[in-house]
Short mmCIF file of C-alpha atoms and ligand atoms in Angstrom, two decimals:
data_model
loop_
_atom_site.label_atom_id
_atom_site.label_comp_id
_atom_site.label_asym_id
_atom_site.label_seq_id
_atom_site.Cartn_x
_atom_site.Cartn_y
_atom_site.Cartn_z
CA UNK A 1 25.31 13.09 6.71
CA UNK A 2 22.33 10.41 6.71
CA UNK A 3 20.73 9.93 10.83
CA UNK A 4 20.73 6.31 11.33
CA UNK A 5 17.61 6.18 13.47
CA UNK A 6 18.89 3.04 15.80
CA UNK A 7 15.52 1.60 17.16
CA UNK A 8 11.86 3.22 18.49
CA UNK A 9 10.73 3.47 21.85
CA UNK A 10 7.38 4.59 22.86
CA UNK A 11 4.08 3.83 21.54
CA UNK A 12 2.76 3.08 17.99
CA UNK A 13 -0.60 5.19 16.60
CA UNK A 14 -2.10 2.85 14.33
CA UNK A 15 -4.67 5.60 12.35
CA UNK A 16 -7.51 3.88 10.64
CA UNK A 17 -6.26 0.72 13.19
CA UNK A 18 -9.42 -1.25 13.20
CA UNK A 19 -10.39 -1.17 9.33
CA UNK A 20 -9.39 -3.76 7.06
CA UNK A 21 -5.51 -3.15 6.75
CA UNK A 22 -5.38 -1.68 10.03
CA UNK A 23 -6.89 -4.43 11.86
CA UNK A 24 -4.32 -6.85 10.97
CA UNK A 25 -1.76 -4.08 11.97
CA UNK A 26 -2.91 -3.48 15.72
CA UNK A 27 -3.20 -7.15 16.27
CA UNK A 28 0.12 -8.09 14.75
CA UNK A 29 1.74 -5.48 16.79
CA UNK A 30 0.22 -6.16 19.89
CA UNK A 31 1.45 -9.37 19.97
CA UNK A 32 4.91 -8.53 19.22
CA UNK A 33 4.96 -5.34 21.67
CA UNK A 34 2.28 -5.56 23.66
CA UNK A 35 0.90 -2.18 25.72
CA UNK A 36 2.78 -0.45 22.71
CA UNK A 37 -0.11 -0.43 19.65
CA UNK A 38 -2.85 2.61 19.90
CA UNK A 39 -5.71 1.74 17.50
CA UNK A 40 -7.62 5.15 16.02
CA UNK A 41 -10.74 5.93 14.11
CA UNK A 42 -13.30 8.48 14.25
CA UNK A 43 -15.70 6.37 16.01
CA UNK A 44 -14.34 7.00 19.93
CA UNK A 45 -16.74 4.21 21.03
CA UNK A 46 -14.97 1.67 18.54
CA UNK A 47 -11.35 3.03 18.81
CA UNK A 48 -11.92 2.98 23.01
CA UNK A 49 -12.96 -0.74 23.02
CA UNK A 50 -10.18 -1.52 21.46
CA UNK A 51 -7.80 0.90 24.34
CA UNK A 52 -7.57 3.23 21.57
CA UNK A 53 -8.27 7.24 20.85
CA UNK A 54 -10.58 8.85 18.48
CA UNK A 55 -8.23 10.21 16.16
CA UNK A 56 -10.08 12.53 12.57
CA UNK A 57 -6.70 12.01 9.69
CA UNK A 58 -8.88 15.56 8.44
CA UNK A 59 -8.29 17.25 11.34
CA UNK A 60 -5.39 18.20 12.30
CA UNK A 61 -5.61 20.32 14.91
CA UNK A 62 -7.39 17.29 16.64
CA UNK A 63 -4.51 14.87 15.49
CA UNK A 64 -1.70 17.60 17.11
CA UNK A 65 -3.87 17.34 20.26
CA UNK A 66 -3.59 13.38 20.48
CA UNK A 67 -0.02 13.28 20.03
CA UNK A 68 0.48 15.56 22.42
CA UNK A 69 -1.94 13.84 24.94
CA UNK A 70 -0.47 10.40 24.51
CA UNK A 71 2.75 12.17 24.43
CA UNK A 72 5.27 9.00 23.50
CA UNK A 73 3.83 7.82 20.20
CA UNK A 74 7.27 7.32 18.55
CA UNK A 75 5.58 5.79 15.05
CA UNK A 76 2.41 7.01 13.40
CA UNK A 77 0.84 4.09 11.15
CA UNK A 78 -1.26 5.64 8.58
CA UNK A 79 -4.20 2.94 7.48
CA UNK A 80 -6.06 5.58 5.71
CA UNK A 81 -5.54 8.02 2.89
CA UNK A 82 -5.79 11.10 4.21
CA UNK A 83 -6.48 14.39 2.06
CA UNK A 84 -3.08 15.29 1.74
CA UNK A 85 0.14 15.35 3.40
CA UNK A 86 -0.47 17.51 6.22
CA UNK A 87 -0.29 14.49 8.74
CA UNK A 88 2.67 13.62 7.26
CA UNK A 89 4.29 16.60 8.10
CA UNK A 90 2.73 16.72 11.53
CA UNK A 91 4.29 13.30 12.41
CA UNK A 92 8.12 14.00 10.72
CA UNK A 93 8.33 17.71 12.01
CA UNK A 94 7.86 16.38 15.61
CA UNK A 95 10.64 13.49 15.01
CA UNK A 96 7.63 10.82 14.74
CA UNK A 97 8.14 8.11 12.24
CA UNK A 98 5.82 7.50 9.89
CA UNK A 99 4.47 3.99 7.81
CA UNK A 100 1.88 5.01 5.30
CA UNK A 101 0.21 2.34 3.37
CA UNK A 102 -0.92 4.46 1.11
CA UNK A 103 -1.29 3.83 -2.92
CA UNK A 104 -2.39 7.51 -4.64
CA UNK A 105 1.07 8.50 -6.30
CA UNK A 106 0.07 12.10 -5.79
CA UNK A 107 -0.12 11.61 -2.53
CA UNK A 108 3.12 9.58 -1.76
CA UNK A 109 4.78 12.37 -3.79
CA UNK A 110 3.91 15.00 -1.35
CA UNK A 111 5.34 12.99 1.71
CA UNK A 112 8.72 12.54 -0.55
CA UNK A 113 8.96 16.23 -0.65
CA UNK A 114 9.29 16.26 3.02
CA UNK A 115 12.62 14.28 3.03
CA UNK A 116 14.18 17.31 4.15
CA UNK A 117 12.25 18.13 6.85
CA UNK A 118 12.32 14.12 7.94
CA UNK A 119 16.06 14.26 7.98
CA UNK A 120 16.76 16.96 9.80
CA UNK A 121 14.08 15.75 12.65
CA UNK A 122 15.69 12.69 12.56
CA UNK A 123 12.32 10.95 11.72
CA UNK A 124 12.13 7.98 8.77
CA UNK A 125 9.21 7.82 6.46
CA UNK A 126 8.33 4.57 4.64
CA UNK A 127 6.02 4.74 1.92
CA UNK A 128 5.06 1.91 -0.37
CA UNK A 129 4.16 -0.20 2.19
CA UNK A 130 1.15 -2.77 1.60
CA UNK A 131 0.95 -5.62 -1.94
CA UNK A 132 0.86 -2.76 -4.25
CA UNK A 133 2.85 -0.72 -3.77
CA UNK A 134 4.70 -2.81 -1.55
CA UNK A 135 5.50 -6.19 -2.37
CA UNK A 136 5.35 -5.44 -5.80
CA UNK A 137 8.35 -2.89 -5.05
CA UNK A 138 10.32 -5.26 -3.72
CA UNK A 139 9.91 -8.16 -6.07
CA UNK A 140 10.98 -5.21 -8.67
CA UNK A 141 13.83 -4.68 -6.73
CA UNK A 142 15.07 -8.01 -7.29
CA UNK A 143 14.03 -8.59 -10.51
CA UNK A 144 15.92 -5.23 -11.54
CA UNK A 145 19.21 -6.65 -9.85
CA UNK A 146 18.74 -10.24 -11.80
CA UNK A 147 19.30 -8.68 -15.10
CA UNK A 148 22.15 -6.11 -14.40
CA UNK A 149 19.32 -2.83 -14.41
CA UNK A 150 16.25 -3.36 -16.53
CA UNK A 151 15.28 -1.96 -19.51
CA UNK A 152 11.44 -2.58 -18.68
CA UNK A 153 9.64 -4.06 -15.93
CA UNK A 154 5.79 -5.19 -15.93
CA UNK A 155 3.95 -5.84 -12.44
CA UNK A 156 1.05 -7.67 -12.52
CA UNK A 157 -1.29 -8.07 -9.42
CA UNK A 158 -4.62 -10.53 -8.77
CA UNK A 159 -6.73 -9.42 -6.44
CA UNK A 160 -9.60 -11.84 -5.01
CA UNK A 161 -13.21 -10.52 -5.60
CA UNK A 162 -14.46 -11.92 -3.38
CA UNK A 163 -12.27 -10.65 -0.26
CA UNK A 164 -14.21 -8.21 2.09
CA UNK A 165 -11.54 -5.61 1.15
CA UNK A 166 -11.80 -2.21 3.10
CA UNK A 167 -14.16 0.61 2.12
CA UNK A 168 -11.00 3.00 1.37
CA UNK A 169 -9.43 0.22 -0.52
CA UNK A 170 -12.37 -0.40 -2.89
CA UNK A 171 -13.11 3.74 -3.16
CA UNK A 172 -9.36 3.84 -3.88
CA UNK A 173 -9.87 1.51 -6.69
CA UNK A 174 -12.92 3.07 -7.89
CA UNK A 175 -11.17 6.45 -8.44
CA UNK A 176 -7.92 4.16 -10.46
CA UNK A 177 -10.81 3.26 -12.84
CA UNK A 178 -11.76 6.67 -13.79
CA UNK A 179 -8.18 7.54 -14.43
CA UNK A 180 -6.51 7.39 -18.11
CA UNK A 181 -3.90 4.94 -19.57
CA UNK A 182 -2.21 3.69 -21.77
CA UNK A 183 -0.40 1.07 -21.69
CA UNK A 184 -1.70 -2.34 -23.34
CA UNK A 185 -3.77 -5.39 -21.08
CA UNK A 186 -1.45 -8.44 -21.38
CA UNK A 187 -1.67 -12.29 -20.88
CA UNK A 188 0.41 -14.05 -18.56
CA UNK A 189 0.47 -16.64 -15.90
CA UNK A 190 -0.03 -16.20 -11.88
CA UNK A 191 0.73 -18.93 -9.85
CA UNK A 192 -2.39 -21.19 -8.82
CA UNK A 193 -4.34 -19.08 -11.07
CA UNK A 194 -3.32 -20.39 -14.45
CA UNK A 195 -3.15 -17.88 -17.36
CA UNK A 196 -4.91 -14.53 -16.87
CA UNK A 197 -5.46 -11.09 -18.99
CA UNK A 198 -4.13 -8.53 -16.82
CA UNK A 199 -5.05 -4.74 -17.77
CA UNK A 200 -2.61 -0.78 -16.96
CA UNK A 201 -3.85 0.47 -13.91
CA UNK A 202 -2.62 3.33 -11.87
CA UNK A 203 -0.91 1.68 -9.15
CA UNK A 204 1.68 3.72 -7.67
CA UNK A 205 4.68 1.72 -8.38
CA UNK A 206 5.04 2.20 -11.49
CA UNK A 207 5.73 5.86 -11.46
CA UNK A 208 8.03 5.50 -8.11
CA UNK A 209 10.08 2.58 -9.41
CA UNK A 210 10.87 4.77 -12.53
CA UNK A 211 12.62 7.17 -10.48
CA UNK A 212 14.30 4.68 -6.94
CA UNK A 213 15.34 1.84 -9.52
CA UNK A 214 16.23 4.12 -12.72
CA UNK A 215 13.72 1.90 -14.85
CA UNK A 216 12.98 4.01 -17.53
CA UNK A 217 9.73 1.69 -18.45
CA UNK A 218 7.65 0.44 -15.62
CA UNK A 219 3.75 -0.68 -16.04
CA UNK A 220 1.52 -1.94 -13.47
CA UNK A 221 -1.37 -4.28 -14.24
CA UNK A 222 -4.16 -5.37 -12.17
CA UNK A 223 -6.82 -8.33 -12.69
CA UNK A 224 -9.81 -9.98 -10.50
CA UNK A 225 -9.71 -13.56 -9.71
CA UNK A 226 -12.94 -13.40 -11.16
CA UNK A 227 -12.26 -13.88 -14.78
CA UNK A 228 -15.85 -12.43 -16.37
CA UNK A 229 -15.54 -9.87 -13.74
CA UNK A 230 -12.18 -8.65 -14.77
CA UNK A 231 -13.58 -8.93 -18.48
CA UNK A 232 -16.77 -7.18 -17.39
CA UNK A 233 -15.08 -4.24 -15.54
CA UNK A 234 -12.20 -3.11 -18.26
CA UNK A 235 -15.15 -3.51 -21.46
CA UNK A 236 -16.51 -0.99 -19.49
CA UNK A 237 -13.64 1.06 -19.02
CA UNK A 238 -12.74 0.57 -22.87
CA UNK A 239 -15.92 1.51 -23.75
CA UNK A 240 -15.77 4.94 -21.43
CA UNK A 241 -17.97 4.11 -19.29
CA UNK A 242 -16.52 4.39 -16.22
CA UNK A 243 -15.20 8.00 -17.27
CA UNK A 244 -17.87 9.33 -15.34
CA UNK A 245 -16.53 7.39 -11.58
CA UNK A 246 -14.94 10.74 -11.40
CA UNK A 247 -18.36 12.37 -10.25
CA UNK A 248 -18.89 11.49 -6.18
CA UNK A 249 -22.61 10.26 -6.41
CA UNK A 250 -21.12 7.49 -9.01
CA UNK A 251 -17.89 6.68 -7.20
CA UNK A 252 -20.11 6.22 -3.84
CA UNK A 253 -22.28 4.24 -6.10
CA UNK A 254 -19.83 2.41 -7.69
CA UNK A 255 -17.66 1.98 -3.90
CA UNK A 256 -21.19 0.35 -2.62
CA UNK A 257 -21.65 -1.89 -5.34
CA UNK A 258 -18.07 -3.54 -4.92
CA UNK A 259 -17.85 -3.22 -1.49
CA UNK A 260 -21.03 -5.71 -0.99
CA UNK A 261 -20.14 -8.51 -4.79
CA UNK A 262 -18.08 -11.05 -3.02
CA UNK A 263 -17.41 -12.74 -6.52
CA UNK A 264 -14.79 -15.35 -6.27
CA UNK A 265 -12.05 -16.41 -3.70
CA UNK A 266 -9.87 -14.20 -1.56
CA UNK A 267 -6.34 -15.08 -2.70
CA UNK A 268 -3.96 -12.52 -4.41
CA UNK A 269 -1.24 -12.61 -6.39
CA UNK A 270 1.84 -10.19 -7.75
CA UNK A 271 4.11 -10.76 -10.30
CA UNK A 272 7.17 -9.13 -11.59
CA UNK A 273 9.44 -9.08 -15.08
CA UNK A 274 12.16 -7.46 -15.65
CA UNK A 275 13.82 -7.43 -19.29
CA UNK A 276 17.36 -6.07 -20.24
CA UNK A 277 17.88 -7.56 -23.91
CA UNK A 278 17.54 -11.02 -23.93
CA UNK A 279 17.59 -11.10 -19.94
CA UNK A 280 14.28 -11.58 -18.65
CA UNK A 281 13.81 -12.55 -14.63
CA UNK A 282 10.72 -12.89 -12.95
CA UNK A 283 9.36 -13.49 -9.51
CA UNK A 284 6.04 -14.10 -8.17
CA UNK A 285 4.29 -13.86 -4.42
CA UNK A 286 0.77 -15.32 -3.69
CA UNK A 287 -1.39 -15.64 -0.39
CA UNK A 288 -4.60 -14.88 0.76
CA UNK A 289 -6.21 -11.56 1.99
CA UNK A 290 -4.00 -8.75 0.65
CA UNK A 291 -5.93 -6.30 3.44
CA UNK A 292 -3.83 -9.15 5.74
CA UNK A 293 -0.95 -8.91 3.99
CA UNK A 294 -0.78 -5.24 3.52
CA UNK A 295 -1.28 -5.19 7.77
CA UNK A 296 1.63 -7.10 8.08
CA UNK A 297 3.85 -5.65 5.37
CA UNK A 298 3.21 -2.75 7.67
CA UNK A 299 3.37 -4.00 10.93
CA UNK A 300 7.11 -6.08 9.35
CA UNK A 301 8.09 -2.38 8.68
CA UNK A 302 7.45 -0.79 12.06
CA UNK A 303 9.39 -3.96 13.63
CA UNK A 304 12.04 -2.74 11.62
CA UNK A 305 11.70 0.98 13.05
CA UNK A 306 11.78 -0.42 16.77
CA UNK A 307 14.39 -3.32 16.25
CA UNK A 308 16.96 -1.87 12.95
CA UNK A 309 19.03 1.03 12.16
CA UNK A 310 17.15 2.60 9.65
CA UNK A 311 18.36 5.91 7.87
CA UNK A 312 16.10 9.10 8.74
CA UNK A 313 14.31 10.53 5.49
CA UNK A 314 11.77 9.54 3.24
CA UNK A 315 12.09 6.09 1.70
CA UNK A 316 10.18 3.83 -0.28
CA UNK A 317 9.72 0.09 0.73
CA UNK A 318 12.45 -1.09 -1.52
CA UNK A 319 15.04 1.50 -0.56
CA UNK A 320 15.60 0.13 2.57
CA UNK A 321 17.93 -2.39 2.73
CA UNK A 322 16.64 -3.62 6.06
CA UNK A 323 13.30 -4.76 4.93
CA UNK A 324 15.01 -6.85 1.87
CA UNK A 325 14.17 -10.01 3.40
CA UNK A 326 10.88 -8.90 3.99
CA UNK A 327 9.40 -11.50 1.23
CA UNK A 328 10.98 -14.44 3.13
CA UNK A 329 9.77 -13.02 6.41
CA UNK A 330 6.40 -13.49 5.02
CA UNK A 331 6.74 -17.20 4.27
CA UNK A 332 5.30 -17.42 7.96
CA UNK A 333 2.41 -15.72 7.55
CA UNK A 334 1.44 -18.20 4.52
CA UNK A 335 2.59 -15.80 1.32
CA UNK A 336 4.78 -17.57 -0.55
CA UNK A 337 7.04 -17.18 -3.38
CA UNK A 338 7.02 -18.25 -6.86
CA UNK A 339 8.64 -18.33 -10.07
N1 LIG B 401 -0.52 -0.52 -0.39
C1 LIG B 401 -1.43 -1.47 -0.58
O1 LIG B 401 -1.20 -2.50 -1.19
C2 LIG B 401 -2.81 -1.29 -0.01
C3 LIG B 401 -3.66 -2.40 0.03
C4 LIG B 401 -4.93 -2.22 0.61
C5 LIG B 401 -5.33 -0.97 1.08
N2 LIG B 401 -4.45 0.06 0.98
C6 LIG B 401 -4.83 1.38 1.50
O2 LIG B 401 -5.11 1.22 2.87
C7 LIG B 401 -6.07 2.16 3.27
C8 LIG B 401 -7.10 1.48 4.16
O3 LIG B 401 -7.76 0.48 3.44
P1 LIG B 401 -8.75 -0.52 4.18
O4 LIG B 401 -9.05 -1.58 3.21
O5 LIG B 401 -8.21 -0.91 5.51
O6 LIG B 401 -10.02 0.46 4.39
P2 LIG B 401 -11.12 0.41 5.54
O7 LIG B 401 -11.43 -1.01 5.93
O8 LIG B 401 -12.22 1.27 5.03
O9 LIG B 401 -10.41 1.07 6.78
C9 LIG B 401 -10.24 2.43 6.92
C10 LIG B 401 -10.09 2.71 8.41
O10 LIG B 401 -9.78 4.08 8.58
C11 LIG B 401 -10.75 4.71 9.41
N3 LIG B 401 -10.94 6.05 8.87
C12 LIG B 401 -11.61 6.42 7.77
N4 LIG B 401 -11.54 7.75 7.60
C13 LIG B 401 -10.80 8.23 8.63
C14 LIG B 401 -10.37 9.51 9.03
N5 LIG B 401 -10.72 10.62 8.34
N6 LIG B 401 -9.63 9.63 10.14
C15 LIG B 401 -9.28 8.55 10.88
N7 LIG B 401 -9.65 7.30 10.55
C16 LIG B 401 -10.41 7.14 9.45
C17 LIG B 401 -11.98 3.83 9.35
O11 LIG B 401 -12.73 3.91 10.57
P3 LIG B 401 -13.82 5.10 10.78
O12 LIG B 401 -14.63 5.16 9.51
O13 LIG B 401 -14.59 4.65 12.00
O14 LIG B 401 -13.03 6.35 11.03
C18 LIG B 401 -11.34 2.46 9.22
O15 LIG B 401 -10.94 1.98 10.47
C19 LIG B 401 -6.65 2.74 1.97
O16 LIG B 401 -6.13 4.04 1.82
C20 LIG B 401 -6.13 1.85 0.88
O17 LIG B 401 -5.92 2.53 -0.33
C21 LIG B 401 -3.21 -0.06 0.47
#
């Protein structure tokens, strides 16, 4: 039988809580519970300004020793990617539940093996949590229902080059670059950004949403709002070029170099189609920052941990019926649907 966790107490541990995403986490949650959000980093001075802890996600003999310190931390936001799922397994093992906005499918597969482990603690994992994977998930979900189970869904996300987006964000993307695919680049139309070429990159939706919707086709395409730099970037992926991002000294490079072009706006935007025959059903999101609105995707799903029922386990954003109205929640904070 399924725990139905019925509502947090105690403290939230916001890890990586003043970086990009996480910064928008702390401050959401602070307003909604204050004396309840712990911001953590490796840089003590930082993290104590802010009434947090030093917390190292590689450590985690060190990250044992905080919980145990601060001794209610009921939820464990994870704002970086750690190595691998060992503070994942820290956090469910002790009944802590965890929100990771993390987007390396390797990674999230590793915490979904520990579904087990998070049942029987009675703790509830929520991956997929962020624009993509996140709101891309969801917009799946629905798209999926519209046509009776799809044969084939495409997700396409715009990300604004010239957003300050997160050191781990950009490295993150780096790394995508240097990975194979194969899927085709396609043209199609974002809202408020007209028609765009979108190209396959290895967002982590697409290989989850195979599996928690049954979809037996699901590709995930990303674009710039930068339209020479999106051009620009996958010519030089076509061409091979960007095979080599795999080395570190050309990924730092490479992590540098993006982290410091501020190229164009810093609105996003996801997409997603569904087919099933002749069905076809789309839905579209767009707002600006998606560091923002991957902070408050996050900080919507804690909320959700302190306030809901939710069922203990490992679950990805869209198999959790209590976040469904999660897109409309967001209306808000400014991201807005569109068809
Ligand atoms: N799902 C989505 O749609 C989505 C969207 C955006 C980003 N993300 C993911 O979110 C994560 C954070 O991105 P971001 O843009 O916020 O990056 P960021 O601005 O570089 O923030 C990373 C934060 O983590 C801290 N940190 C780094 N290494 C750490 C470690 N070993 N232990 C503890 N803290 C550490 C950093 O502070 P210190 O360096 O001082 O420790 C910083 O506060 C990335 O993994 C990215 O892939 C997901």
């Amino acid at each position: 039988m399924t725990t139905v966790n019925s509502g947090a107490a105690g403290r939230v541990l916001v890890v990586g809580g003043y970086g990009a995403v996480g910064a928008t986490v702390t401050s959401t949650l602070a307003k909604w519970f204050p004396g309840r959000v712990v911001p953590s980093g490796r840089d003590e001075v930082r993290a104590r300004r802010l009434g947090g802890v030093r917390v190292d996600a590689g450590d985690p003999a060190g990250f044992r020793q905080v919980l145990d310190e601060l001794g209610d931390v009921s939820v464990v936001a994870l704002c970086v990617e750690p190595e691998d799922a060992g503070l994942a397994r820290i956090c469910l093992e002790r009944g802590i539940h965890l929100v990771d906005v993390g987007a390396t499918h390797r990674l999230l597969e590793e915490v979904t093996e520990l579904h087990g482990l998070a049942a029987a603690a009675g703790a509830t994992a929520v991956l997929s949590v962020g624009v993509a994977p996140g709101l891309t998930n969801l917009l799946a979900w629905r798209v999926n229902d519209a046509v009776g189970g799809a044969e084939r869904i495409d997700l396409t996300v715009l990300l604004g080059a010239g957003e300050r987006h997160g050191t781990d964000a950009v490295r993150w993307t780096v790394a995508g670059l240097g990975k194979p695919v194969t899927a085709r680049a396609q043209r199609l139309t974002l809202p408020g950004f007209g028609v765009r070429t979108a190209h396959p990159f290895p967002f982590s939706d697409q290989y989850t949403l195979r599996r928690t919707l049954g979809v037996p086709e699901v590709t995930t395409r990303l674009c710039l709002d930068s339209r020479p730099l999106t051009a620009a970037l996958f010519a030089l992926r076509r061409a091979g070029l960007l095979r080599g991002v795999r080395g570190a000294r050309q990924r730092q490079l490479l992590t540098r170099v993006f982290s410091r072009a501020h190229l164009g706006d810093d609105g996003f935007a996801v997409r997603a189609d569904a087919y099933r025959g002749e069905r076809h059903a789309t839905l579209a999101l767009t707002g600006q920052g998606q560091s923002r609105a991957t902070g408050l995707v996050a900080a919507h799903a804690i909320r959700t941990l302190f306030t809901h029922g939710v069922p203990a386990g490992v679950h990805h954003l869209e198999q959790l019926t209590a976040l469904a109205d999660l897109p409309e929640q967001l209306a808000a904070h400014g991201i807005t649907a569109a068809c």
